mmCIF file of C-alpha atoms in Angstrom:
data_model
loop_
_atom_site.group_PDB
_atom_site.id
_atom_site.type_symbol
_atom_site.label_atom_id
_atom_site.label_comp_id
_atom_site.label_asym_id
_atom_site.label_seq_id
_atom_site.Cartn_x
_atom_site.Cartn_y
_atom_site.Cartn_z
ATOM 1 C CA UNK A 1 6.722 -1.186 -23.263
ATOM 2 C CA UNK A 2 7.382 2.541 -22.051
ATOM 3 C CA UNK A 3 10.332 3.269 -19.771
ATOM 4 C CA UNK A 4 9.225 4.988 -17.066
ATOM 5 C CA UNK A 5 7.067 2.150 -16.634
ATOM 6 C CA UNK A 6 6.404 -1.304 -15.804
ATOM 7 C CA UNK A 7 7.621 -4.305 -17.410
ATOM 8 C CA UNK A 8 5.004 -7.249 -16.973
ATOM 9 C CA UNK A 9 7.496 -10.352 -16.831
ATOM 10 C CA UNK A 10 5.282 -12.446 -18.230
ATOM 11 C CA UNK A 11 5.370 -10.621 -21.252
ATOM 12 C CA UNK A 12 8.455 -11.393 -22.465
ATOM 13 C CA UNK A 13 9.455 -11.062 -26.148
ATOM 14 C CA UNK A 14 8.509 -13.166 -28.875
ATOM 15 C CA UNK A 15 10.706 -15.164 -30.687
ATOM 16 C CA UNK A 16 11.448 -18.482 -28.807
ATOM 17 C CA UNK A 17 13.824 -20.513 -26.949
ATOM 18 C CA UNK A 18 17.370 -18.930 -27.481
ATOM 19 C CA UNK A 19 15.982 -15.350 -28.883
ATOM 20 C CA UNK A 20 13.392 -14.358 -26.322
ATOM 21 C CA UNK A 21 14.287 -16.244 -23.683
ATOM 22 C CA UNK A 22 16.140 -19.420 -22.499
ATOM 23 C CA UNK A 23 14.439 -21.733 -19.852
ATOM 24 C CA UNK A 24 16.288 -25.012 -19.123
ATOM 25 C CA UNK A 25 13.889 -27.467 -18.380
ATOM 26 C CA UNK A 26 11.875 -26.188 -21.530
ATOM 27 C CA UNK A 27 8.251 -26.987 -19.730
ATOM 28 C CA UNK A 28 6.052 -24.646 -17.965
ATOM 29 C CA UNK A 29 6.005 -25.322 -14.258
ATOM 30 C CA UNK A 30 3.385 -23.379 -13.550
ATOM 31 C CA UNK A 31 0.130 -24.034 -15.506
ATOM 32 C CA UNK A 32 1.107 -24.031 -19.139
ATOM 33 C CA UNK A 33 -2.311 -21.887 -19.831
ATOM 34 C CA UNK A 34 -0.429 -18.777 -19.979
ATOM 35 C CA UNK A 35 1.686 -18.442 -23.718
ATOM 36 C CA UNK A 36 1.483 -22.665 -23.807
ATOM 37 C CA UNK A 37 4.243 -24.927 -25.265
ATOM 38 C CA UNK A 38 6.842 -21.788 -24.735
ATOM 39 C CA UNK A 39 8.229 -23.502 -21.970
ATOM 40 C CA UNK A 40 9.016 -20.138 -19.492
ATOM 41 C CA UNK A 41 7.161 -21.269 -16.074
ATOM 42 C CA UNK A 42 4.786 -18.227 -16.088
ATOM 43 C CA UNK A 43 0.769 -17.661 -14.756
ATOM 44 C CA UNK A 44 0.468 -15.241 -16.357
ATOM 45 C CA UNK A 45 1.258 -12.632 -13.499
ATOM 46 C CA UNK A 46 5.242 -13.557 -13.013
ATOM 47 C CA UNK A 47 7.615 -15.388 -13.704
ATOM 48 C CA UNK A 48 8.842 -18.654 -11.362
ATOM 49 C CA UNK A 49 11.005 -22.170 -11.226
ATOM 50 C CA UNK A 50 13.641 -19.872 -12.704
ATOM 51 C CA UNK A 51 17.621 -21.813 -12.661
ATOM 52 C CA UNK A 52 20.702 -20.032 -12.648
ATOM 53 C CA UNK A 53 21.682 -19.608 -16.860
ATOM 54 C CA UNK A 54 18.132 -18.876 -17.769
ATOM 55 C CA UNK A 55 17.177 -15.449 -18.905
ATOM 56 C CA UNK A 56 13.817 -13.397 -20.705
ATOM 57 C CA UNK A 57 14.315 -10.235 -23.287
ATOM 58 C CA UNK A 58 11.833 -7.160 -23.176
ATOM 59 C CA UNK A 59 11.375 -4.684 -26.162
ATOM 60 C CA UNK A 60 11.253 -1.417 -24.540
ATOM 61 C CA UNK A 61 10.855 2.554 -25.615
ATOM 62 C CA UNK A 62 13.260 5.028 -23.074
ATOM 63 C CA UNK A 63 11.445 8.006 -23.389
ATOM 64 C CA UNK A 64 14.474 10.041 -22.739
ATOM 65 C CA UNK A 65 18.360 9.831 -22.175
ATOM 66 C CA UNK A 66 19.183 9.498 -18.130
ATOM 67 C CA UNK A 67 19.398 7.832 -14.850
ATOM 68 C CA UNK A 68 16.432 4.821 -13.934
ATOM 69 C CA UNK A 69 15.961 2.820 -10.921
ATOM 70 C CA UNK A 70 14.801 -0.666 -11.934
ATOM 71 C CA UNK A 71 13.067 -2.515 -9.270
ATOM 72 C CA UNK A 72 13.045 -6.170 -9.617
ATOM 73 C CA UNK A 73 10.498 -7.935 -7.102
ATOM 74 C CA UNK A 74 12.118 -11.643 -6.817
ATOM 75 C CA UNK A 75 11.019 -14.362 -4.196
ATOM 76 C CA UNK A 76 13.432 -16.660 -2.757
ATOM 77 C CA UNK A 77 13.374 -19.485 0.098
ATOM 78 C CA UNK A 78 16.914 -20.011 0.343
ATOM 79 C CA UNK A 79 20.192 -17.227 0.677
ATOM 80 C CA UNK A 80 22.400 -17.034 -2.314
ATOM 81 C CA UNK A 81 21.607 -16.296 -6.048
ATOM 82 C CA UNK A 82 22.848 -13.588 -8.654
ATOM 83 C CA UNK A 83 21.563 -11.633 -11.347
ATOM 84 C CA UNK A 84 21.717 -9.003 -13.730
ATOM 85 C CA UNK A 85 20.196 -6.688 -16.392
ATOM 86 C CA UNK A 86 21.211 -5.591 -19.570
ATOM 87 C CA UNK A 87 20.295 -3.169 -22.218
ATOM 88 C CA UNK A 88 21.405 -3.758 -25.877
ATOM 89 C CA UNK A 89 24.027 -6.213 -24.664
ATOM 90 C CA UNK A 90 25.777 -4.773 -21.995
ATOM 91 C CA UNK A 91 25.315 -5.715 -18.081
ATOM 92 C CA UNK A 92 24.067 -1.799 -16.857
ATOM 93 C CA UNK A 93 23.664 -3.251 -13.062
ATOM 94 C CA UNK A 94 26.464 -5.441 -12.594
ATOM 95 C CA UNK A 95 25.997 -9.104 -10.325
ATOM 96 C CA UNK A 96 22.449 -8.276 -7.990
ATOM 97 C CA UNK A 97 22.694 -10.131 -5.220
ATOM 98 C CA UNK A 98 18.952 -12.169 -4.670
ATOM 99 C CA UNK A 99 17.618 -11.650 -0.984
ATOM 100 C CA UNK A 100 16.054 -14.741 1.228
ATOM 101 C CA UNK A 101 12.764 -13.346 1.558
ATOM 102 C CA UNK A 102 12.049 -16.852 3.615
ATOM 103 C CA UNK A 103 8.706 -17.773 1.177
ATOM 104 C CA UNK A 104 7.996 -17.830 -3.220
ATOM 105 C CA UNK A 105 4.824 -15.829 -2.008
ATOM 106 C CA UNK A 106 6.829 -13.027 -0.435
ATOM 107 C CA UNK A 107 8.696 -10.592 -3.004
ATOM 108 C CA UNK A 108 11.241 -7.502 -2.381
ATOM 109 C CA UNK A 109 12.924 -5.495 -4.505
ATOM 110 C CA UNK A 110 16.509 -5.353 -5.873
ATOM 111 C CA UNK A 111 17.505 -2.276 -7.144
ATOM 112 C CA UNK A 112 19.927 -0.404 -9.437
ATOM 113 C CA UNK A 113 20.033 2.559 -11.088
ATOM 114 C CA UNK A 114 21.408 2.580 -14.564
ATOM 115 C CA UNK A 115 22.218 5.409 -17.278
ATOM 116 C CA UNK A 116 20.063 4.713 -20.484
ATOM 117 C CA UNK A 117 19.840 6.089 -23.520
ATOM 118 C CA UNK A 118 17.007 7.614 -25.495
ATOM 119 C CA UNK A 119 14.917 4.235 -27.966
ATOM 120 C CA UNK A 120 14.142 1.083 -28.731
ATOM 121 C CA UNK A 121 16.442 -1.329 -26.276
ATOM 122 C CA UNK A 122 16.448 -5.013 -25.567
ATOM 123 C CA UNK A 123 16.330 -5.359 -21.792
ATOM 124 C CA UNK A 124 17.909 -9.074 -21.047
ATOM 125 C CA UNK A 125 16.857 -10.132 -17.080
ATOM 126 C CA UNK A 126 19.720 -13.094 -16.573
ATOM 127 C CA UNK A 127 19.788 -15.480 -13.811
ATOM 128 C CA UNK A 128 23.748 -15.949 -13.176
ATOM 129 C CA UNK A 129 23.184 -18.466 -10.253
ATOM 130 C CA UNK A 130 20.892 -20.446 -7.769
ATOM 131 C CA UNK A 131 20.030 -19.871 -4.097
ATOM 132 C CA UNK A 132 21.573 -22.554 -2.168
ATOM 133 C CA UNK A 133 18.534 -24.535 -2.073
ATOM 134 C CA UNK A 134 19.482 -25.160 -6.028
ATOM 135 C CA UNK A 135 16.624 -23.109 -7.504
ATOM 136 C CA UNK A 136 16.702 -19.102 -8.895
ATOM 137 C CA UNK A 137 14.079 -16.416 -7.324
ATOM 138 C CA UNK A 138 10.363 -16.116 -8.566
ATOM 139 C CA UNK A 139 9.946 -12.647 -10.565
ATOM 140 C CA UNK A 140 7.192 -10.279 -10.346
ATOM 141 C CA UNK A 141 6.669 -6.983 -12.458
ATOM 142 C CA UNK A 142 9.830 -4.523 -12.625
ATOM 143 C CA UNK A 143 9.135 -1.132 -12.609
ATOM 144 C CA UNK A 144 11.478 1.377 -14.368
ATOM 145 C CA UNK A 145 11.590 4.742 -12.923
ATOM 146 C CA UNK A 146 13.077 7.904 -13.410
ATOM 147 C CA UNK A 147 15.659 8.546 -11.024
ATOM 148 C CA UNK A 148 17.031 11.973 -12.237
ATOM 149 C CA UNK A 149 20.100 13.919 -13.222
#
């Protein structure tokens, strides 16, 4: 995947539980007809039944050195919740606080802007903890943007 561009969530890396991703409850939620017996809870078209400790790794090309905005679309029925995103290993965006958008069919964004470098990077989304209705946000697409200087 490009950066600028979009990173479809579904698409996570390959590699399995513990390299590509980690989901706790290890079955698909959703429908299991998108990537079957991988055990992320994914349509196809995002990512949901997410828990606080799981996470999903992205392969991804910056096309040059600077400043992005990444916008994360997450649903969320309850207040509470934390995230992050790293590159290579290293938090860029620091604990993201995950919004009550009041319904898992209603998304908005949290965003940070980060300073990247120039290559190949591992982009780790990490769910640090749950809304207080015991559950993590649904994920849509996040877009990676240029954000200048």
């Amino acid at each position: 995947m490009a950066v600028p561009g979009t990173i479809a969530t579904a698409n996570y890396d390959n590699g399995g539980e513990g390299v590509a991703f980690h989901d706790i409850d290890g079955v698909n939620q959703q429908s299991g007809t998108y990537r079957p017996g991988l055990g992320v809870d994914s349509n196809g078209s995002g990512i949901g039944w997410i828990l606080g400790g799981e996470w999903l790794e992205y392969t991804v090309n910056v096309g040059a050195a600077g400043n992005y905005t990444i916008a994360i679309p997450v649903s969320q029925e309850a207040a509470g919740g934390t995230m992050h995103v790293s590159f290579n290993g290293v938090n860029k965006t620091g604990s993201l606080s995950i919004p009550n958008t009041s319904n898992w069919n209603t998304y908005q964004n949290v965003t940070a802007t980060v300073s990247l470098s120039a290559g190949q990077q591992v982009v780790q989304v990490a769910f640090d903890a749950n809304g207080s209705n015991g559950y993590g946000p649904g994920l849509g697409n996040i877009t990676i943007s240029s954000a200048g200087g």
